[in-house]
XYZ file of C-alpha atoms in Angstrom:
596
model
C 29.690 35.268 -12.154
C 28.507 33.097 -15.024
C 25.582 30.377 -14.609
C 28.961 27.923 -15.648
C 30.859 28.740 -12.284
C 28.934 26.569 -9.912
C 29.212 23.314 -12.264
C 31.825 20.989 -10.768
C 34.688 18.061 -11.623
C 34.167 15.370 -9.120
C 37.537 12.740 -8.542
C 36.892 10.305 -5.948
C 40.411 7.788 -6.447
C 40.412 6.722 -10.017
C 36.501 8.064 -10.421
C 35.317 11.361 -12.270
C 32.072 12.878 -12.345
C 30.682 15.972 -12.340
C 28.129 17.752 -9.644
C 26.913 20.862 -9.081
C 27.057 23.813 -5.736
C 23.617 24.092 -4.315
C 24.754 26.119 -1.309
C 27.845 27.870 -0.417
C 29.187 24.659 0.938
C 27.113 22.009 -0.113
C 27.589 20.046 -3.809
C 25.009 17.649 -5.112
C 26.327 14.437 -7.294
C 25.552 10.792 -7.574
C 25.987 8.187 -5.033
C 27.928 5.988 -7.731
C 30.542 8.812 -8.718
C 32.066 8.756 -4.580
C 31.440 5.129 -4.306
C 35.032 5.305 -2.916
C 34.421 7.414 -0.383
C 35.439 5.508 2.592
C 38.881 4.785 1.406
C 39.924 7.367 -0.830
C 39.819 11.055 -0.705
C 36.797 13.028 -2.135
C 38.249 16.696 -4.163
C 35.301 18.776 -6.086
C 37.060 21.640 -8.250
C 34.481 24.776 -10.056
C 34.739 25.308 -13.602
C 35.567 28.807 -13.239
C 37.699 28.754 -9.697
C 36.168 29.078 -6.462
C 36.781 32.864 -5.675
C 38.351 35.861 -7.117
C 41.522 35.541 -8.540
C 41.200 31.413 -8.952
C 41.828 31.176 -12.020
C 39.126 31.089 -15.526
C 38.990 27.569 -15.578
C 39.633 23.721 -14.292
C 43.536 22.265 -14.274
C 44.483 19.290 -15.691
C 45.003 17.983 -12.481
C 43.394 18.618 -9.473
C 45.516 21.169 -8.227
C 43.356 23.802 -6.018
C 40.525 21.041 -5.859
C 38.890 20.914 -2.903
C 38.418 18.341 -0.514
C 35.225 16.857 0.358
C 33.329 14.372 2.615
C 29.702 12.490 2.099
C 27.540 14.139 4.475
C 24.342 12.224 3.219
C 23.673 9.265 0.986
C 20.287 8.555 -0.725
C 20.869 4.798 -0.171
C 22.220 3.436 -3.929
C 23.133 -0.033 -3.417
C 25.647 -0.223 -6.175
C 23.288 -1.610 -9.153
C 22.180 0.614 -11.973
C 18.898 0.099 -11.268
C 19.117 0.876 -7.869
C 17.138 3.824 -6.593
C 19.445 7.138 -4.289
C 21.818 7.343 -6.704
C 22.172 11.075 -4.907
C 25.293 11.897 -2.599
C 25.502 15.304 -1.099
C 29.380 16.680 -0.301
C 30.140 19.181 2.351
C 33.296 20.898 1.080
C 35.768 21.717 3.763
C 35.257 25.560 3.213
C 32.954 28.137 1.802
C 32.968 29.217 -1.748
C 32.451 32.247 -3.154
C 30.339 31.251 -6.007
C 26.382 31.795 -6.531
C 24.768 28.618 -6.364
C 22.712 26.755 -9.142
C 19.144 28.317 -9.132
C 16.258 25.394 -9.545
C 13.554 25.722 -12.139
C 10.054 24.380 -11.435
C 9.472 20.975 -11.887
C 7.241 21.164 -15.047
C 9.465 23.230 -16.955
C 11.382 20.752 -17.737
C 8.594 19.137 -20.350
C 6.763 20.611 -23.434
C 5.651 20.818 -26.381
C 7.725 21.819 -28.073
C 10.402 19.668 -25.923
C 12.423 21.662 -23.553
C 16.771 21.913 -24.614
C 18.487 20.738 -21.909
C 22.642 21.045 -21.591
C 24.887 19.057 -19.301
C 28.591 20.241 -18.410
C 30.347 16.855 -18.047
C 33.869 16.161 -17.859
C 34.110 12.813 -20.127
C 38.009 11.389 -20.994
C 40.045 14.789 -22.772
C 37.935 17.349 -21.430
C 39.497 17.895 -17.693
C 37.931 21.632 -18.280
C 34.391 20.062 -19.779
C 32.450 19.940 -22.526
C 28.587 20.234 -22.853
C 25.840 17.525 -23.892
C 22.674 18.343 -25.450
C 19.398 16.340 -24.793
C 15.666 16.326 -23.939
C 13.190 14.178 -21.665
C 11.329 11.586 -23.471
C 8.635 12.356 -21.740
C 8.010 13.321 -18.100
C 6.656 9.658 -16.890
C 9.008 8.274 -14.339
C 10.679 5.601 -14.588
C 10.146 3.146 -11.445
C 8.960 5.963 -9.519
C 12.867 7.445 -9.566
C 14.136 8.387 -13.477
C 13.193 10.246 -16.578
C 14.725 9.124 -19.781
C 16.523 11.573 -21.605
C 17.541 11.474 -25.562
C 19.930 13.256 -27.914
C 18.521 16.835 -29.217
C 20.447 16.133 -32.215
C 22.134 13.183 -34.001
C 25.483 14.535 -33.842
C 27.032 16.003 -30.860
C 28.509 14.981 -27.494
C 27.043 11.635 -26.059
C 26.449 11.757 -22.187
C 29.143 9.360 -21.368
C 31.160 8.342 -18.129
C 32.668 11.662 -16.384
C 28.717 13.105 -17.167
C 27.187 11.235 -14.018
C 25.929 13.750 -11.187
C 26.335 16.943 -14.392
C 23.729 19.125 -13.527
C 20.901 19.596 -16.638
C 19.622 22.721 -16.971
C 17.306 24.795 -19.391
C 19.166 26.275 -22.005
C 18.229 30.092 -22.064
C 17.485 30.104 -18.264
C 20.409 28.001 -17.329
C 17.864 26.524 -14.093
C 18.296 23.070 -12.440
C 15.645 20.659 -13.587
C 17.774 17.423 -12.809
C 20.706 15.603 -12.973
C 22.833 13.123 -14.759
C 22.486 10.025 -12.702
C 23.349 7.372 -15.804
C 25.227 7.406 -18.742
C 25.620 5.217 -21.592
C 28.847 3.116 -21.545
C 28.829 3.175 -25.275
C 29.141 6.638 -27.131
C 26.892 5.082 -30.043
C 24.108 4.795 -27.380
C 22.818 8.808 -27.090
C 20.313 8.296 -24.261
C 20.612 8.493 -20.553
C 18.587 9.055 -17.260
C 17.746 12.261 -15.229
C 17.161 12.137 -11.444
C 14.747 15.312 -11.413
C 15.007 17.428 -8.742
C 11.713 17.220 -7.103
C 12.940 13.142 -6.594
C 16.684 14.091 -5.567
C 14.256 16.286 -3.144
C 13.205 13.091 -1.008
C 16.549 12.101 -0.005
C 17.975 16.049 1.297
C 15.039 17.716 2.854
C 16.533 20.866 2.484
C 17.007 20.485 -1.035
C 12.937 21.014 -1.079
C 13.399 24.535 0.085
C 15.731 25.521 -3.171
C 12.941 23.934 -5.817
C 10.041 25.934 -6.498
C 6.435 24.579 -5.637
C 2.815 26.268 -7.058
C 1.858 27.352 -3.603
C 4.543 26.905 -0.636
C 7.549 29.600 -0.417
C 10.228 28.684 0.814
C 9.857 30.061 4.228
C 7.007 27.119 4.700
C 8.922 24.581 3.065
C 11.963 25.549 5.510
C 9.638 25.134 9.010
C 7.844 21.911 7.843
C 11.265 20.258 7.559
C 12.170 21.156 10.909
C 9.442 20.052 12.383
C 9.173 16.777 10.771
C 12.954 16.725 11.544
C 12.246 17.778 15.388
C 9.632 14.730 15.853
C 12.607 12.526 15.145
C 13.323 8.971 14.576
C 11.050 6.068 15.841
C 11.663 4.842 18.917
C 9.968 1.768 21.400
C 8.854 4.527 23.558
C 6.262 5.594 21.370
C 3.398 4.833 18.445
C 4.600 3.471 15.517
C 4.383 6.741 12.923
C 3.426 5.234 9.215
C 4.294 7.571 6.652
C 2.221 6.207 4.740
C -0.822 6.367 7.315
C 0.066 9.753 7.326
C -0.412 10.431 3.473
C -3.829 8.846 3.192
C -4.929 10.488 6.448
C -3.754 13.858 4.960
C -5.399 13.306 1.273
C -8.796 11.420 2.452
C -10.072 8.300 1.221
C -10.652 9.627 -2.145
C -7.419 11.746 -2.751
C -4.421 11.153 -4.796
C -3.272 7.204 -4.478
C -0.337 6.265 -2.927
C 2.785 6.206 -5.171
C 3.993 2.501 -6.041
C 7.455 2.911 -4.034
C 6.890 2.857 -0.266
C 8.105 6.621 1.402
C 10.856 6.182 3.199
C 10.851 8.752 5.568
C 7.798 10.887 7.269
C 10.154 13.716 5.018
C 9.292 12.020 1.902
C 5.744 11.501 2.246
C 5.560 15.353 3.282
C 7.202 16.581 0.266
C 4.920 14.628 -2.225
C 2.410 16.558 -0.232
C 3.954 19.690 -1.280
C 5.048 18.801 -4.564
C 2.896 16.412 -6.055
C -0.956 16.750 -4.445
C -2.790 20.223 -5.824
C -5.147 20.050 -2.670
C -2.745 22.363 -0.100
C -5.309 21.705 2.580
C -3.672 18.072 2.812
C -0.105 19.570 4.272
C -2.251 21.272 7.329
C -3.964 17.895 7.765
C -0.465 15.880 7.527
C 1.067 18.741 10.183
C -2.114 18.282 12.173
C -2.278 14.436 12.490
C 2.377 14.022 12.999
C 1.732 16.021 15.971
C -0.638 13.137 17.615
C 2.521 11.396 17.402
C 4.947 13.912 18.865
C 6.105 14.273 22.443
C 7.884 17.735 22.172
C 4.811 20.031 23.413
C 5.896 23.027 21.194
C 6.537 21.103 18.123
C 3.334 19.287 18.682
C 2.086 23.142 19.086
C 3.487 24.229 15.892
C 2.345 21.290 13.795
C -1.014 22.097 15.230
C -1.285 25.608 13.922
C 0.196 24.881 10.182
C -2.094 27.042 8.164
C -4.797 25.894 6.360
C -5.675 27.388 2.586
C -9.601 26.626 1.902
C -9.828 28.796 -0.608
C -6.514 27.341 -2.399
C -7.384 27.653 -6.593
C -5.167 24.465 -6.570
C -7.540 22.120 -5.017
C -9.050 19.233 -7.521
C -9.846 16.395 -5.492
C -13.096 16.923 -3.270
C -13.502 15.110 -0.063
C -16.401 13.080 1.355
C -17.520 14.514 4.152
C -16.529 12.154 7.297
C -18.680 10.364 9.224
C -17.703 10.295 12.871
C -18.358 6.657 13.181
C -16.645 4.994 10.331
C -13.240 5.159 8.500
C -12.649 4.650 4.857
C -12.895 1.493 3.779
C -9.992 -0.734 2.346
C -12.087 -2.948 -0.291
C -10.569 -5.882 -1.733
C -11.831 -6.469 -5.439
C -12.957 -9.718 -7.113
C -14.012 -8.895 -10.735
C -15.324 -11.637 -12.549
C -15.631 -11.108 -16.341
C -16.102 -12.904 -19.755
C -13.217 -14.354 -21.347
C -13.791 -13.899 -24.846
C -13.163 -17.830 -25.062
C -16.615 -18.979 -24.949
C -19.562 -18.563 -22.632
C -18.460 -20.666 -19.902
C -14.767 -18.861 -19.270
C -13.861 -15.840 -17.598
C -11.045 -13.534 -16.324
C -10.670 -13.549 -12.442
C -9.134 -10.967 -11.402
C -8.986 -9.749 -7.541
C -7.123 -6.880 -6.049
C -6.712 -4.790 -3.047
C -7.038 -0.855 -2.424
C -4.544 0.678 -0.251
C -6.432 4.429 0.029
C -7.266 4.135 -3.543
C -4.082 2.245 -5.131
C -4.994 -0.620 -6.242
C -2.210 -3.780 -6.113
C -3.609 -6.471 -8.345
C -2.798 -9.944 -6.203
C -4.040 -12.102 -8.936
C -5.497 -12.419 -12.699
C -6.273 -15.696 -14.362
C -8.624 -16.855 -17.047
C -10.578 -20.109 -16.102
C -13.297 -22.158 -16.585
C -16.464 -21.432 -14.374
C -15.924 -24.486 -12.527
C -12.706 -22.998 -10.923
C -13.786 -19.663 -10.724
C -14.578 -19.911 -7.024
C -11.641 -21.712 -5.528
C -9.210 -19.301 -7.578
C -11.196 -16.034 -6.121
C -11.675 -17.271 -2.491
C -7.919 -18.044 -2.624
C -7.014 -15.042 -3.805
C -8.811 -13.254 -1.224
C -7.522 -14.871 1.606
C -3.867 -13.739 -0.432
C -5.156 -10.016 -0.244
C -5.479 -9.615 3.292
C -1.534 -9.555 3.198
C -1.664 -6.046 1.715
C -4.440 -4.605 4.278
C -2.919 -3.098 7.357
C -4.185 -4.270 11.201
C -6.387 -1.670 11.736
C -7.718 -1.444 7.484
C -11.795 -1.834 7.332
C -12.130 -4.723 4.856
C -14.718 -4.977 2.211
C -15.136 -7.583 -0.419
C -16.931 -6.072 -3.350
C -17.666 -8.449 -6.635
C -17.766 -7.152 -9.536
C -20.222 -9.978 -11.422
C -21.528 -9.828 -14.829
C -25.336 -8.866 -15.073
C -26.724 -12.867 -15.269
C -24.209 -13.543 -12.303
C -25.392 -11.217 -9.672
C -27.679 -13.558 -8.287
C -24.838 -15.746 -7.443
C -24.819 -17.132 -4.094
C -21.018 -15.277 -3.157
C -21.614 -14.375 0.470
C -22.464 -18.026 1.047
C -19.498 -19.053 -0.487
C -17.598 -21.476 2.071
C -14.538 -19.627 2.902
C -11.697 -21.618 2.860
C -11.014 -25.127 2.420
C -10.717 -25.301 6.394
C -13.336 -23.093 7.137
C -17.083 -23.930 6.616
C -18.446 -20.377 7.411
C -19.762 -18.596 4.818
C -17.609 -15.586 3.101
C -20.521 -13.236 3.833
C -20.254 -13.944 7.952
C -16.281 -13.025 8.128
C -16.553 -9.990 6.644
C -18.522 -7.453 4.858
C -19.748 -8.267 1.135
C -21.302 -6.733 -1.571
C -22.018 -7.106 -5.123
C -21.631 -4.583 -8.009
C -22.915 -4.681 -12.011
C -19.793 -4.897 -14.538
C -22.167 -3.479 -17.100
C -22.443 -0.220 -15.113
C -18.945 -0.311 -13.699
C -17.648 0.109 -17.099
C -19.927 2.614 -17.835
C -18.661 6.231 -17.796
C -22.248 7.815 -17.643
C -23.372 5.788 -14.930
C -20.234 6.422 -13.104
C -20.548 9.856 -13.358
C -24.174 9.665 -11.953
C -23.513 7.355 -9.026
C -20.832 9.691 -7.730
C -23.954 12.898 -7.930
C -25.987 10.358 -5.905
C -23.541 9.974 -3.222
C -22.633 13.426 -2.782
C -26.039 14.269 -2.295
C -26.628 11.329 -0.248
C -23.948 12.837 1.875
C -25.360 16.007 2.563
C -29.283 14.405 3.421
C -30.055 12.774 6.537
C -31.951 9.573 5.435
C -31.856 7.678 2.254
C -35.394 6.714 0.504
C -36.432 3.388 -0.276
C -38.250 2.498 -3.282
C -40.299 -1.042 -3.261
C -40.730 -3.178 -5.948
C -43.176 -5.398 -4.952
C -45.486 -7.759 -6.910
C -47.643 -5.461 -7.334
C -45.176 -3.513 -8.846
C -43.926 -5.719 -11.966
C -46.210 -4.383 -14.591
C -44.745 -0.696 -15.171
C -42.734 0.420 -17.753
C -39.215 -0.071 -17.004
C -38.396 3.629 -18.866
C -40.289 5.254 -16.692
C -39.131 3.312 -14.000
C -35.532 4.202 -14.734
C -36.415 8.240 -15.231
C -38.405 8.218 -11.710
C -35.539 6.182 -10.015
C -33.440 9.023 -11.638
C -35.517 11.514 -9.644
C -36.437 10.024 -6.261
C -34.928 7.208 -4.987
C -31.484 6.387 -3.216
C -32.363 2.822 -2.566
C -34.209 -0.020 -4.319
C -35.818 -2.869 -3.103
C -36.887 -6.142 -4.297
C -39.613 -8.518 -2.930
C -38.599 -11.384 -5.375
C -34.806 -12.061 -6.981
C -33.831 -10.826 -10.501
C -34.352 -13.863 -12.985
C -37.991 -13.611 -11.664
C -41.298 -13.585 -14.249
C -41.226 -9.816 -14.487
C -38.315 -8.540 -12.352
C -35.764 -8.945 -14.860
C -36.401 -5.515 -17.048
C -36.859 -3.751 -13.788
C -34.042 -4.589 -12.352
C -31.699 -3.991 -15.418
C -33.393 -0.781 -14.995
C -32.913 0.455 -11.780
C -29.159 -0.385 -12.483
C -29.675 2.383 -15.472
C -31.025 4.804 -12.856
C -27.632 4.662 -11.317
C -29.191 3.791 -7.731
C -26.000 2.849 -5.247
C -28.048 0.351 -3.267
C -30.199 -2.323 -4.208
C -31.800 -5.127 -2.590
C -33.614 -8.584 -2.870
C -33.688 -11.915 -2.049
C -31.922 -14.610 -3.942
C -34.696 -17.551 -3.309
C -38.290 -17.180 -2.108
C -41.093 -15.066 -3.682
C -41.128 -16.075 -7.899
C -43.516 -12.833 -8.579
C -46.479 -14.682 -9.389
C -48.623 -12.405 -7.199
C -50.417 -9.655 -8.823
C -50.991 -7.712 -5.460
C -48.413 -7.270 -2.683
C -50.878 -7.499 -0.219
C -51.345 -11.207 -0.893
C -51.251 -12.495 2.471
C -48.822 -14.871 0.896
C -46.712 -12.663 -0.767
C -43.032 -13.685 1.050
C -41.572 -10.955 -1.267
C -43.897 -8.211 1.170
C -42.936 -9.926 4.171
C -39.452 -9.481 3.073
C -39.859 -5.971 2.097
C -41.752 -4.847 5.287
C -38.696 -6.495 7.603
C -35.933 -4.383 5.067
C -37.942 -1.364 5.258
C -37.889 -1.816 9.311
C -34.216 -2.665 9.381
C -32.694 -0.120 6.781
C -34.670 3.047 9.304
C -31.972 5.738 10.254
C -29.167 4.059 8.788
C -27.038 5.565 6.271
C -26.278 4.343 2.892
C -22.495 4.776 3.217
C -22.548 2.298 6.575
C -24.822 -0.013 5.055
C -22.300 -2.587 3.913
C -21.668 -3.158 7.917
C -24.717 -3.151 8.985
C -25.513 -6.288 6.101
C -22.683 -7.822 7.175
C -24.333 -7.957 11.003
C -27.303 -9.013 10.165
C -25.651 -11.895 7.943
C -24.364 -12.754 10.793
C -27.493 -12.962 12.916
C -29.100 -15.232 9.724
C -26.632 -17.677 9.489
C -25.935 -18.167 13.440
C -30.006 -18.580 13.914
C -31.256 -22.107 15.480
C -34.952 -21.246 14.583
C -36.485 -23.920 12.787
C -37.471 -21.297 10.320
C -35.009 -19.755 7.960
C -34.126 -16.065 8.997
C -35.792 -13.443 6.588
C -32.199 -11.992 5.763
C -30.799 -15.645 5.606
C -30.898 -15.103 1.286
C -30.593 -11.086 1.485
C -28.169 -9.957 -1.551
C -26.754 -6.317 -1.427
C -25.497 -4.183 -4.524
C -23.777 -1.627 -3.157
C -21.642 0.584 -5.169
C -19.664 3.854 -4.317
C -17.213 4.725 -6.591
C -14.825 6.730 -4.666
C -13.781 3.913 -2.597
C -13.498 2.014 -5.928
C -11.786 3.992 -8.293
C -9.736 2.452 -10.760
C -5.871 3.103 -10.886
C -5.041 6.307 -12.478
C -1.598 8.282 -12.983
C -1.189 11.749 -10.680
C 0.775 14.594 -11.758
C 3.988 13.755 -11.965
C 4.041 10.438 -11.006
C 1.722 8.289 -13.840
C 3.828 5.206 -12.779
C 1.294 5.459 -9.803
C-alpha cells in the first residue's frame, strides 16, 4: 500500500478535517475538527479505501465512511489558543491499512529546512489535495506549537478541511506532526504543527510509535503500564506531584522544569524519555513512583527499571547528595545599577523551582525604596515554594553594597525580626555573577569541595593587610575553599583584598560588618576584635561542610539576635557570601523546549 492510504477525511455534522491511522483501529485528529461529537455522528473515510477491493480513492460523499467515537480528548477548551487540540477516534472496526510510521523528533528541523506535505481535504477537494510548508524554527510555541510557513509562494494554503492532516517528510513520508491550525484566510500561508513528541503527552501509547535516542519501544510500552497501573490519586494515599517526581528524577541541577505544569505522572515521564539526555533520570523517576504505589508487584517492577551509567547521552552531572540536606529552593533578590544615575537601580527578585526560575517582580527605583520593594517581593515568592521547599534568600548586591546590613533587614511591616532570623541568607558579588570565567571556576571549586571531607579556611587578619592582592588572588586560586575576614570590606586595607579573593573564585567568604577598622599591624594585638572574631569562626565553621553552611549561619543568627547578654554576640554582625552556582543557574532553553 502507498504511504497516502492511511491519511484520512474527517466529517463530524457540518465539520471536515483530516487525520491520520496510527493503529489498525485508532485515528489521530484535532480536538476542534469532532467538536460535535456528542451530538452528531463521527465517520473517518482512507484516501485509498480501507481494504482490498475499496475502491482507489475518497467519494464525494461519505459513502463507505466509517463511523467513529472519541475515545480520548487532550482537553481543548474551544479557543485557538487553547492547548489538547488532539482527539483520538476508535473506528468501529479494523482496517486493513499500514499505519503512519513516526519520524524522530529532530528530523523535522535543519539546515537546510526540512519539506514537509500535508494531505488536507479543503472546499473542492473531497479526494484531497497536498500543502507544502516548513517549521520556522523548532522553538515551541507556549510549550504546545511550532509555526509552520509556505515552502513556496505559490501553492496550496493550509486552510480549513487541513486541521488534524498529518505532516510528514517528503522523501520518507514519516509523521513529524500535525495540522492543528489553519489560516482562515488563503492569503495568510502560515499555520501551526502539534509535533508528535507533544501530541505524545495526551495518548501515552502514542509514545511507543515515536522514536526516542535510547528507549525501544518495548521500554516505552512497560513504563506506561506501570505509571498507568499506579493509577489515579486517591484520599487513601500520598499526594503524587508530577512535578516532585521530575526534579527528584533529574537532581537539583538537571534540566528545569518546563513552563506548563505536567498534567499527568504520564507526561512528566515522557519528557523524561524524550526531552532529558541523562537516561539514568527514568530509573530514578521508576524508582521514587513506586514509594507511592500500593500494588506490591508494580511497586516491584518500578523498583528494578534498569539503570544505564554508562549512557553516551548523559550531559548534566549531578552533585553528589548529602544524606542530611535536600536541594535548596533559593529565592533571588538581585539588586543592580539602573543606568539612570548612581542612586537608582533595577530590583529584581525571583524564585527557583529545581532550577526554573519564575521572576515575581522587576522594578527600577530609587535607593530609598529599594528595600520595601525587595522585602515585599519576597514575602510574594514564598507563593511559588512548595510546603516542604528549603528556602534560601541569596542577594545578588553590587560590589560597594555587600556590606549592606540585608539579614538585619526588618521583615515585614508587621514583623520586627530581622530577615536573617526567619530564614537562611546570603550574599553574592554581581561583578562575579556576571562573570563567565569566574563562573566556570566556582563550579571546579565545588565539585572538588564535594569530593573532600573538610573545607580550609584562609584568615585575613590585620596582620595580613599588607600583601599583594595578585598574589593573594593566585594562592587563593590554589589553597583555599573559604576566606575569612577579621575587619569588614570598606576597611583601611581590606578593600583590594577582598575584591581579590572574589577574583580567586572562593564560594565562601566571611567578615564582620562593624567592629575591627584594621588599624592593627599584628593580629595578636590583644585588642584586635577582628582575631577574636576570627578565632570564634574558625571554632564554629570545624567539620561543617561548605554546601550546609548557609543553615548553619542562619542558626547561629539566630542565637545572636535572641541573646540577652549585655554584650553583643560575636556573630551578632557576621555577613556570609556564599555562592554555588548550580543551585543558581540562570534560565536557559533545553532541547526541545527553549520556551523553558
Amino acid at each position: 500500500m502507498s504511504s497516502a492510504s492511511w491519511h484520512a477525511r474527517i466529517s463530524c455534522g457540518r465539520e471536515i478535517g483530516a487525520g491520520f491511522l496510527v493503529t489498525e483501529r485508532h485515528v489521530l485528529t484535532c480536538a476542534h475538527v469532532v467538536a460535535r461529537s456528542g451530538t452528531d455522528e463521527v465517520r473517518v473515510a482512507f484516501a485509498q479505501g480501507d481494504g482490498p477491493g475499496r475502491g482507489a480513492g475518497l467519494a464525494r460523499t461519505d459513502d463507505g465512511a466509517i463511523p467513529a467515537k472519541v475515545v480520548v480528548h487532550g482537553g481543548w477548551d474551544g479557543h485557538d489558543t487553547d492547548p489538547g487540540d488532539v482527539a483520538v477516534l476508535e473506528l468501529d472496526r479494523p482496517v486493513a491499512l499500514r499505519p503512519a510510521q513516526f519520524a524522530a523528533p529532530a528530523d523535522a528541523y535543519g539546515d537546510p529546512p526540512r519539506r514537509l506535505l500535508a494531505y488536507g481535504f479543503p472546499k473542492r477537494f473531497d479526494e484531497g489535495t497536498l500543502a507544502e510548508y516548513r517549521a520556522t524554527a523548532d522553538q515551541l510555541i507556549a510549550d504546545e506549537w511550532v509555526q509552520l510557513e509556505a515552502w513556496a509562494p505559490h501553492g496550496q494554503p493550509l486552510v480549513s478541511g487541513f486541521s488534524g492532516a498529518a505532516l510528514t517528510l517528503a522523501g520518507t513520508g514519516r509523521v513529524v506532526g500535525m495540522v492543528s491550525a489553519a489560516a482562515r484566510d488563503p492569503g495568510i500561508r502560515n499555520g501551526r504543527m502539534l509535533p508528535a513528541h507533544v501530541m505524545a503527552r495526551y495518548w501515552p501509547r502514542l509514545g511507543e510509535l515515536i522514536p526516542t535516542p535510547v528507549y525501544g519501544r518495548a521500554e516505552k510500552e512497560r513504563l506506561r503500564e506501570l505509571v498507568a497501573r499506579r493509577g489515579p490519586e486517591s484520599d487513601g494515599r500520598p499526594e503524587c506531584s508530577p512535578e516532585r517526581l521530575y526534579r527528584d528524577a533529574v537532581g537539583p541541577f538537571g534540566p528545569p522544569l518546563p513552563v506548563r505544569r505536567f498534567g499527568s505522572l504520564w507526561d512528566a515521564a515522557w519528557y523524561l524519555l524524550s526531552e532529558v539526555p541523562d537516561t539514568d533520570a527514568v530509573a530514578r523517576f521508576a524508582a521514587r513512583l513506586a514509594d507511592f504505589t500500593e500494588d506490591a508487584p508494580t511497586r516491584g517492577a518500578l523498583r528494578a527499571w534498569p539503570s544505564r551509567p554508562h549512557d553516551r547521552h548523559r550531559q548534566v552531572p549531578q552533585r553528589r547528595p548529602d544524606a542530611a540536606s535536600q536541594p535548596w529552593s533559593p529565592i533571588l533578590v538581585e539588586i543592580a545599577p539602573s543606568g539612570s544615575g548612581d542612586h537608582h537601580f533595577l530590583v529584581e527578585v525571583s524564585a527557583y523551582n529545581g532550577t526554573h526560575r519564575r521572576v515575581v517582580g522587576s522594578r527600577a527605583l530609587p535607593a530609598d525604596r529599594v528595600r520595601g520593594y525587595a522585602l515585599e517581593r519576597i514575602d510574594e515568592a514564598y507563593h511559588e515554594l512548595e510546603p516542604g521547599a528549603r528556602e534560601l534568600i541569596a542577594f545578588v548586591l553590587p560590589r560597594r553594597w555587600l556590606n549592606t546590613d540585608v539579614a538585619h533587614w526588618q521583615r515585614s511591616a508587621d514583623d520586627d525580626s530581622p530577615l536573617g532570623a526567619f530564614a537562611p541568607l546570603v550574599v553574592m558579588d554581581l561583578e562575579r555573577r556576571r562573570s563567565g570565567g569566574l563562573q566556570h571556576k566556582l563550579l571546579q571549586k565545588w565539585q572538588r569541595l564535594d569530593d573532600q571531607p573538610t573545607a580550609r579556611l584562609h584568615r585575613i587578619g590585620c596582620g595580613a593587610l599588607g600583601q599583594d592582592p595578585v598574589r593573594l588572588t593566585i594562592g587563593l586560586r590554589r589553597g583555599a575553599d573559604m576566606v575569612g575576614f577579621g575587619s569588614p570590606p570598606r576597611a583601611s586595607g581590606t578593600r583590594r583584598l577582598f575584591q581579590a579573593s572574589l577574583n580567586a573564585a572562593v564560594p565562601v567568604m566571611f567578615w564582620p560588618r562593624t567592629g575591627c577598622r584594621g588599624e592593627h599591624r599584628g593580629e595578636g594585638h590583644e585588642d584586635c576584635a577582628g582575631a577574636a572574631f576570627l578565632d570564634r569562626l574558625a571554632e564554629h565553621l570545624a567539620g561543617l561542610a561548605p554546601a550546609e553552611l548557609p543553615s548553619h549561619i542562619h542558626e547561629l543568627r539566630e542565637a545572636a539576635y535572641a541573646s540577652d547578654s549585655p554584650e553583643p554576640h560575636w556573630a551578632y554582625d557576621l555577613a556570609l557570601l556564599w555562592e554555588d552556582p548550580r543551585c543558581l543557574s540562570d534560565p536557559v532553553g533545553y532541547l526541545h523546549s527553549p520556551v523553558g
